[in-house]
Amino acid sequence: MLAEYLTQKVWCHRLQSTPEIARKLYHAASDIFIAERQRQLSLTKRVEKVTVLCHGVRDSANPVKLFMNKNLSTPYSCTRHLGEPYIKQTAISLVNGKPHHMHEPLTEDCEIEFLHFKQDDPSIVNKAFWRSCSFVLGSVLDIVFKQEHGVQLCESRDFPIESGSFAYDFKAKLGNWQPTQMELQIMSQAIKKFSYRNGRHAFIQPLTTSIEKAKEIFHSSRDKLAQLERLSATQDTASLYQMARHVDIIDGPLISNIGHIGRFTITAIHKLKEEGDGVCLYRAQGVALPASITMHSWTYQSLVANAMPLNESEEIVEEDGEEKPSLESHQ
């Protein structure tokens, strides 16, 4: 089913064979996301400066001082003043000691640390990487199936790294389909094809907005609206991210761009339950490595095998300072 569809070279446009109105529905969330992000940036009428102290730059004991634009400049903007290695290697930043997305504007005087995958303690950047892979998995699911299968993205699962796999739940009409290893491999290659189309370092853009605006963005998704209703019980805003035309609700921060993702393998798709009218709830799972981390193929295949069984781990909310598992521990 899937392999035949993908080999027709129309896999990257799930709505390609559908009417133009369907294409517009697919792009609607992205268009509203972009408009809201531009609206928020336009609220800054007068450019003010903030002082940014960048720590750990060029192995210096003294921080590098930068003067950046308040509510406009981002940690990524800072790396452009520091040199190419910081632009390429930094996946996430710490702003005043808290994880901060590289493309999230700076709102006050602050101190920044730039985190990468090979530092002494990569726990924070590893967590961001794992969440980002769940986000990317959702984008793959949203494009690889034919429109007739009615894929509906439900929610990214925030499983710990030690569980062995990241995951994303979705609904679809797939009948008794069980994916073959070849089909899973083709699906896994979708992220590479995306990179070639959009640039190997395509940005992942953040947006924090009101629950009501988020509902407008996801007005055509029943499951996303339900997710926002659950969020509204405890908070007034939602954390959204965009990669090309894909927009999703996910707790961040995520890594700055997909160029940080190296090996990426979708290992299994498990049917969880039947929803009625031929619709079933599925859980897609995967495993990945940062592009800067090398691993023997035999060892990586062991990780793939461990990521195949159904992941039913608890979604752990980790407190600040709690030790988090490292991807390097698997090597």
GROMACS .gro file of C-alpha atoms in nm:
model
  331
    1MET     CA    1   0.000   0.000   0.000
    2LEU     CA    2   0.253   0.256   0.118
    3ALA     CA    3   0.552   0.137  -0.084
    4GLU     CA    4   0.352   0.138  -0.409
    5TYR     CA    5   0.238   0.490  -0.337
    6LEU     CA    6   0.583   0.618  -0.249
    7THR     CA    7   0.750   0.471  -0.556
    8GLN     CA    8   0.515   0.676  -0.775
    9LYS     CA    9   0.726   0.977  -0.665
   10VAL     CA   10   0.430   1.167  -0.528
   11TRP     CA   11   0.493   1.069  -0.164
   12CYS     CA   12   0.605   1.416  -0.062
   13HIS     CA   13   0.268   1.574  -0.151
   14ARG     CA   14  -0.003   1.384   0.034
   15LEU     CA   15  -0.265   1.614  -0.120
   16GLN     CA   16  -0.113   1.626  -0.466
   17SER     CA   17  -0.392   1.428  -0.630
   18THR     CA   18  -0.668   1.607  -0.438
   19PRO     CA   19  -0.855   1.927  -0.529
   20GLU     CA   20  -0.698   2.265  -0.464
   21ILE     CA   21  -0.928   2.323  -0.166
   22ALA     CA   22  -0.762   2.030   0.014
   23ARG     CA   23  -0.420   2.178  -0.053
   24LYS     CA   24  -0.536   2.505   0.104
   25LEU     CA   25  -0.656   2.322   0.416
   26TYR     CA   26  -0.318   2.153   0.446
   27HIS     CA   27  -0.135   2.488   0.430
   28ALA     CA   28  -0.378   2.683   0.649
   29ALA     CA   29  -0.209   2.607   0.981
   30SER     CA   30   0.129   2.716   0.847
   31ASP     CA   31  -0.008   3.039   0.700
   32ILE     CA   32  -0.174   3.140   1.028
   33PHE     CA   33   0.141   3.045   1.221
   34ILE     CA   34   0.355   3.270   0.999
   35ALA     CA   35   0.107   3.557   1.021
   36GLU     CA   36   0.093   3.537   1.401
   37ARG     CA   37   0.472   3.523   1.430
   38GLN     CA   38   0.504   3.830   1.208
   39ARG     CA   39   0.235   4.008   1.411
   40GLN     CA   40   0.423   3.946   1.735
   41LEU     CA   41   0.749   4.074   1.585
   42SER     CA   42   0.573   4.385   1.453
   43LEU     CA   43   0.469   4.480   1.807
   44THR     CA   44   0.823   4.606   1.865
   45LYS     CA   45   0.792   4.963   1.736
   46ARG     CA   46   1.111   5.098   1.888
   47VAL     CA   47   1.438   4.907   1.882
   48GLU     CA   48   1.597   4.882   2.227
   49LYS     CA   49   1.922   4.713   2.316
   50VAL     CA   50   1.989   4.430   2.561
   51THR     CA   51   2.327   4.323   2.694
   52VAL     CA   52   2.408   3.959   2.626
   53LEU     CA   53   2.700   3.783   2.797
   54CYS     CA   54   2.805   3.475   2.600
   55HIS     CA   55   2.987   3.220   2.814
   56GLY     CA   56   3.231   2.952   2.702
   57VAL     CA   57   3.318   3.126   2.377
   58ARG     CA   58   3.659   3.040   2.231
   59ASP     CA   59   3.755   2.868   2.558
   60SER     CA   60   3.777   3.205   2.725
   61ALA     CA   61   3.719   3.244   3.098
   62ASN     CA   62   3.566   3.586   3.031
   63PRO     CA   63   3.225   3.609   2.860
   64VAL     CA   64   3.190   3.784   2.526
   65LYS     CA   65   2.963   4.087   2.555
   66LEU     CA   66   2.715   4.158   2.275
   67PHE     CA   67   2.455   4.433   2.237
   68MET     CA   68   2.149   4.286   2.066
   69ASN     CA   69   1.799   4.406   1.974
   70LYS     CA   70   1.538   4.343   2.242
   71ASN     CA   71   1.245   4.121   2.132
   72LEU     CA   72   1.404   4.078   1.788
   73SER     CA   73   1.747   3.919   1.827
   74THR     CA   74   1.774   3.551   1.915
   75PRO     CA   75   2.051   3.324   2.043
   76TYR     CA   76   2.102   3.226   1.679
   77SER     CA   77   2.159   3.595   1.600
   78CYS     CA   78   2.432   3.593   1.864
   79THR     CA   79   2.611   3.296   1.706
   80ARG     CA   80   2.637   3.490   1.381
   81HIS     CA   81   2.863   3.735   1.565
   82LEU     CA   82   3.074   3.456   1.713
   83GLY     CA   83   3.168   3.255   1.405
   84GLU     CA   84   3.074   2.962   1.183
   85PRO     CA   85   3.145   2.684   1.440
   86TYR     CA   86   2.883   2.826   1.678
   87ILE     CA   87   2.627   2.860   1.400
   88LYS     CA   88   2.674   2.498   1.290
   89GLN     CA   89   2.731   2.319   1.621
   90THR     CA   90   2.485   2.487   1.857
   91ALA     CA   91   2.158   2.297   1.889
   92ILE     CA   92   2.002   2.479   2.185
   93SER     CA   93   2.096   2.752   2.431
   94LEU     CA   94   2.073   2.824   2.800
   95VAL     CA   95   1.946   3.176   2.868
   96ASN     CA   96   1.989   3.276   3.232
   97GLY     CA   97   2.026   2.907   3.311
   98LYS     CA   98   1.706   2.792   3.138
   99PRO     CA   99   1.675   2.598   2.807
  100HIS     CA  100   1.589   2.839   2.528
  101HIS     CA  101   1.519   2.779   2.160
  102MET     CA  102   1.779   2.923   1.925
  103HIS     CA  103   1.517   3.121   1.729
  104GLU     CA  104   1.321   3.252   2.029
  105PRO     CA  105   1.372   3.631   2.073
  106LEU     CA  106   1.563   3.764   2.373
  107THR     CA  107   1.350   3.987   2.597
  108GLU     CA  108   1.598   4.115   2.857
  109ASP     CA  109   1.962   4.143   2.956
  110CYS     CA  110   2.087   3.788   2.988
  111GLU     CA  111   2.370   3.538   3.001
  112ILE     CA  112   2.387   3.268   2.734
  113GLU     CA  113   2.555   2.931   2.702
  114PHE     CA  114   2.553   2.756   2.365
  115LEU     CA  115   2.499   2.380   2.392
  116HIS     CA  116   2.610   2.107   2.152
  117PHE     CA  117   2.607   1.728   2.151
  118LYS     CA  118   2.971   1.667   2.239
  119GLN     CA  119   2.999   1.875   2.552
  120ASP     CA  120   3.078   1.720   2.889
  121ASP     CA  121   2.712   1.708   2.998
  122PRO     CA  122   2.485   1.676   2.693
  123SER     CA  123   2.172   1.587   2.892
  124ILE     CA  124   1.976   1.906   2.814
  125VAL     CA  125   2.056   1.905   2.442
  126ASN     CA  126   1.982   1.530   2.423
  127LYS     CA  127   1.636   1.587   2.568
  128ALA     CA  128   1.569   1.861   2.313
  129PHE     CA  129   1.693   1.631   2.037
  130TRP     CA  130   1.459   1.347   2.143
  131ARG     CA  131   1.158   1.578   2.151
  132SER     CA  132   1.255   1.721   1.814
  133CYS     CA  133   1.268   1.373   1.664
  134SER     CA  134   0.910   1.314   1.783
  135PHE     CA  135   0.813   1.641   1.615
  136VAL     CA  136   0.985   1.534   1.291
  137LEU     CA  137   0.818   1.193   1.310
  138GLY     CA  138   0.481   1.369   1.315
  139SER     CA  139   0.576   1.565   1.003
  140VAL     CA  140   0.669   1.241   0.824
  141LEU     CA  141   0.337   1.078   0.914
  142ASP     CA  142   0.156   1.383   0.781
  143ILE     CA  143   0.301   1.349   0.430
  144VAL     CA  144   0.363   0.984   0.346
  145PHE     CA  145   0.010   0.844   0.331
  146LYS     CA  146  -0.253   0.893   0.063
  147GLN     CA  147  -0.533   1.134   0.144
  148GLU     CA  148  -0.786   0.849   0.135
  149HIS     CA  149  -0.636   0.700   0.452
  150GLY     CA  150  -0.741   1.008   0.648
  151VAL     CA  151  -0.432   1.048   0.866
  152GLN     CA  152  -0.498   1.264   1.171
  153LEU     CA  153  -0.205   1.358   1.393
  154CYS     CA  154  -0.291   1.320   1.760
  155GLU     CA  155   0.002   1.401   1.987
  156SER     CA  156   0.375   1.364   2.029
  157ARG     CA  157   0.465   1.132   2.318
  158ASP     CA  158   0.727   1.275   2.553
  159PHE     CA  159   0.899   0.946   2.638
  160PRO     CA  160   1.239   0.954   2.811
  161ILE     CA  161   1.547   0.858   2.612
  162GLU     CA  162   1.602   0.555   2.833
  163SER     CA  163   1.271   0.410   2.707
  164GLY     CA  164   1.450   0.336   2.380
  165SER     CA  165   1.227   0.520   2.132
  166PHE     CA  166   1.050   0.845   2.060
  167ALA     CA  167   0.690   0.818   1.946
  168TYR     CA  168   0.391   0.989   1.789
  169ASP     CA  169   0.025   0.883   1.806
  170PHE     CA  170  -0.200   0.923   1.504
  171LYS     CA  171  -0.533   0.803   1.367
  172ALA     CA  172  -0.591   0.661   1.020
  173LYS     CA  173  -0.796   0.422   0.810
  174LEU     CA  174  -0.533   0.162   0.726
  175GLY     CA  175  -0.740  -0.156   0.756
  176ASN     CA  176  -0.527  -0.457   0.847
  177TRP     CA  177  -0.207  -0.303   0.713
  178GLN     CA  178   0.111  -0.397   0.893
  179PRO     CA  179   0.416  -0.212   0.761
  180THR     CA  180   0.700  -0.416   0.619
  181GLN     CA  181   1.062  -0.332   0.694
  182MET     CA  182   1.094  -0.193   0.342
  183GLU     CA  183   0.799   0.040   0.396
  184LEU     CA  184   0.939   0.159   0.729
  185GLN     CA  185   1.271   0.221   0.560
  186ILE     CA  186   1.106   0.428   0.287
  187MET     CA  187   0.921   0.631   0.549
  188SER     CA  188   1.247   0.687   0.738
  189GLN     CA  189   1.407   0.831   0.425
  190ALA     CA  190   1.138   1.100   0.405
  191ILE     CA  191   1.331   1.327   0.642
  192LYS     CA  192   1.637   1.312   0.414
  193LYS     CA  193   1.425   1.395   0.111
  194PHE     CA  194   1.274   1.685   0.305
  195SER     CA  195   1.623   1.812   0.385
  196TYR     CA  196   1.722   1.806   0.019
  197ARG     CA  197   1.410   2.005  -0.077
  198ASN     CA  198   1.428   2.265   0.199
  199GLY     CA  199   1.800   2.288   0.271
  200ARG     CA  200   1.994   2.055   0.498
  201HIS     CA  201   1.972   2.301   0.785
  202ALA     CA  202   1.603   2.395   0.755
  203PHE     CA  203   1.504   2.590   1.065
  204ILE     CA  204   1.253   2.477   1.326
  205GLN     CA  205   1.071   2.795   1.426
  206PRO     CA  206   0.900   2.851   1.764
  207LEU     CA  207   0.585   3.041   1.851
  208THR     CA  208   0.425   3.098   2.190
  209THR     CA  209   0.069   3.217   2.149
  210SER     CA  210  -0.267   3.220   2.321
  211ILE     CA  211  -0.478   2.908   2.341
  212GLU     CA  212  -0.744   3.082   2.133
  213LYS     CA  213  -0.501   3.167   1.854
  214ALA     CA  214  -0.370   2.809   1.863
  215LYS     CA  215  -0.727   2.685   1.823
  216GLU     CA  216  -0.758   2.903   1.514
  217ILE     CA  217  -0.439   2.749   1.374
  218PHE     CA  218  -0.565   2.393   1.433
  219HIS     CA  219  -0.933   2.460   1.366
  220SER     CA  220  -0.960   2.163   1.128
  221SER     CA  221  -0.801   1.908   1.365
  222ARG     CA  222  -1.032   1.759   1.626
  223ASP     CA  223  -0.748   1.590   1.814
  224LYS     CA  224  -0.534   1.904   1.828
  225LEU     CA  225  -0.831   2.103   1.955
  226ALA     CA  226  -0.881   1.842   2.226
  227GLN     CA  227  -0.512   1.871   2.318
  228LEU     CA  228  -0.548   2.248   2.347
  229GLU     CA  229  -0.855   2.207   2.568
  230ARG     CA  230  -0.647   1.994   2.806
  231LEU     CA  231  -0.372   2.255   2.807
  232SER     CA  232  -0.618   2.536   2.879
  233ALA     CA  233  -0.695   2.382   3.217
  234THR     CA  234  -0.347   2.470   3.344
  235GLN     CA  235  -0.210   2.746   3.118
  236ASP     CA  236  -0.311   3.039   2.897
  237THR     CA  237  -0.058   2.989   2.619
  238ALA     CA  238   0.054   2.710   2.388
  239SER     CA  239   0.399   2.627   2.257
  240LEU     CA  240   0.397   2.568   1.880
  241TYR     CA  241   0.672   2.482   1.633
  242GLN     CA  242   0.695   2.498   1.255
  243MET     CA  243   0.919   2.317   1.006
  244ALA     CA  244   0.845   2.414   0.645
  245ARG     CA  245   0.465   2.365   0.620
  246HIS     CA  246   0.437   2.139   0.924
  247VAL     CA  247   0.305   2.295   1.247
  248ASP     CA  248   0.256   2.113   1.577
  249ILE     CA  249   0.192   2.159   1.948
  250ILE     CA  250   0.487   2.039   2.153
  251ASP     CA  251   0.661   2.138   2.473
  252GLY     CA  252   0.999   2.278   2.386
  253PRO     CA  253   1.248   2.394   2.338
  254LEU     CA  254   1.348   2.191   2.033
  255ILE     CA  255   1.677   2.188   1.844
  256SER     CA  256   1.741   2.475   1.604
  257ASN     CA  257   1.730   2.290   1.272
  258ILE     CA  258   1.701   1.943   1.120
  259GLY     CA  259   2.063   1.947   1.011
  260HIS     CA  260   2.144   1.824   1.363
  261ILE     CA  261   1.960   1.498   1.290
  262GLY     CA  262   2.181   1.224   1.148
  263ARG     CA  263   2.051   0.868   1.137
  264PHE     CA  264   1.672   0.861   1.166
  265THR     CA  265   1.480   0.532   1.164
  266ILE     CA  266   1.108   0.465   1.203
  267THR     CA  267   1.117   0.128   1.376
  268ALA     CA  268   0.751   0.029   1.420
  269ILE     CA  269   0.387   0.131   1.383
  270HIS     CA  270   0.162  -0.032   1.644
  271LYS     CA  271  -0.218  -0.041   1.634
  272LEU     CA  272  -0.339   0.069   1.978
  273LYS     CA  273  -0.717   0.049   1.944
  274GLU     CA  274  -1.010   0.085   1.706
  275GLU     CA  275  -1.195   0.415   1.710
  276GLY     CA  276  -1.491   0.315   1.490
  277ASP     CA  277  -1.585   0.372   1.126
  278GLY     CA  278  -1.264   0.201   1.019
  279VAL     CA  279  -1.045   0.451   1.205
  280CYS     CA  280  -0.775   0.313   1.435
  281LEU     CA  281  -0.534   0.475   1.677
  282TYR     CA  282  -0.168   0.398   1.601
  283ARG     CA  283   0.165   0.469   1.764
  284ALA     CA  284   0.466   0.526   1.539
  285GLN     CA  285   0.806   0.482   1.703
  286GLY     CA  286   1.160   0.560   1.603
  287VAL     CA  287   1.520   0.607   1.705
  288ALA     CA  288   1.780   0.858   1.584
  289LEU     CA  289   2.130   0.992   1.638
  290PRO     CA  290   2.266   1.346   1.615
  291ALA     CA  291   2.462   1.411   1.297
  292SER     CA  292   2.775   1.482   1.503
  293ILE     CA  293   2.766   1.143   1.680
  294THR     CA  294   2.919   0.844   1.503
  295MET     CA  295   2.829   0.486   1.583
  296HIS     CA  296   2.909   0.146   1.436
  297SER     CA  297   2.622   0.015   1.221
  298TRP     CA  298   2.595  -0.304   1.428
  299THR     CA  299   2.551  -0.101   1.747
  300TYR     CA  300   2.295   0.124   1.580
  301GLN     CA  301   2.095  -0.177   1.462
  302SER     CA  302   2.082  -0.290   1.826
  303LEU     CA  303   1.920   0.043   1.912
  304VAL     CA  304   1.675  -0.005   1.624
  305ALA     CA  305   1.580  -0.352   1.755
  306ASN     CA  306   1.529  -0.214   2.106
  307ALA     CA  307   1.298   0.055   1.967
  308MET     CA  308   1.062  -0.191   1.794
  309PRO     CA  309   0.844  -0.319   2.086
  310LEU     CA  310   0.548  -0.104   2.186
  311ASN     CA  311   0.665   0.182   2.406
  312GLU     CA  312   0.428   0.220   2.699
  313SER     CA  313   0.658   0.423   2.921
  314GLU     CA  314   0.534   0.697   3.147
  315GLU     CA  315   0.579   1.045   3.006
  316ILE     CA  316   0.815   1.182   3.267
  317VAL     CA  317   0.824   1.550   3.357
  318GLU     CA  318   1.176   1.598   3.483
  319GLU     CA  319   1.259   1.852   3.748
  320ASP     CA  320   1.544   2.098   3.700
  321GLY     CA  321   1.868   1.946   3.805
  322GLU     CA  322   1.753   1.586   3.773
  323GLU     CA  323   1.994   1.368   3.582
  324LYS     CA  324   1.878   1.284   3.230
  325PRO     CA  325   2.000   0.994   3.019
  326SER     CA  326   2.256   1.067   2.747
  327LEU     CA  327   2.256   0.940   2.392
  328GLU     CA  328   2.628   0.877   2.429
  329SER     CA  329   2.555   0.610   2.693
  330HIS     CA  330   2.423   0.387   2.412
  331GLN     CA  331   2.749   0.388   2.223
   0.00000   0.00000   0.00000
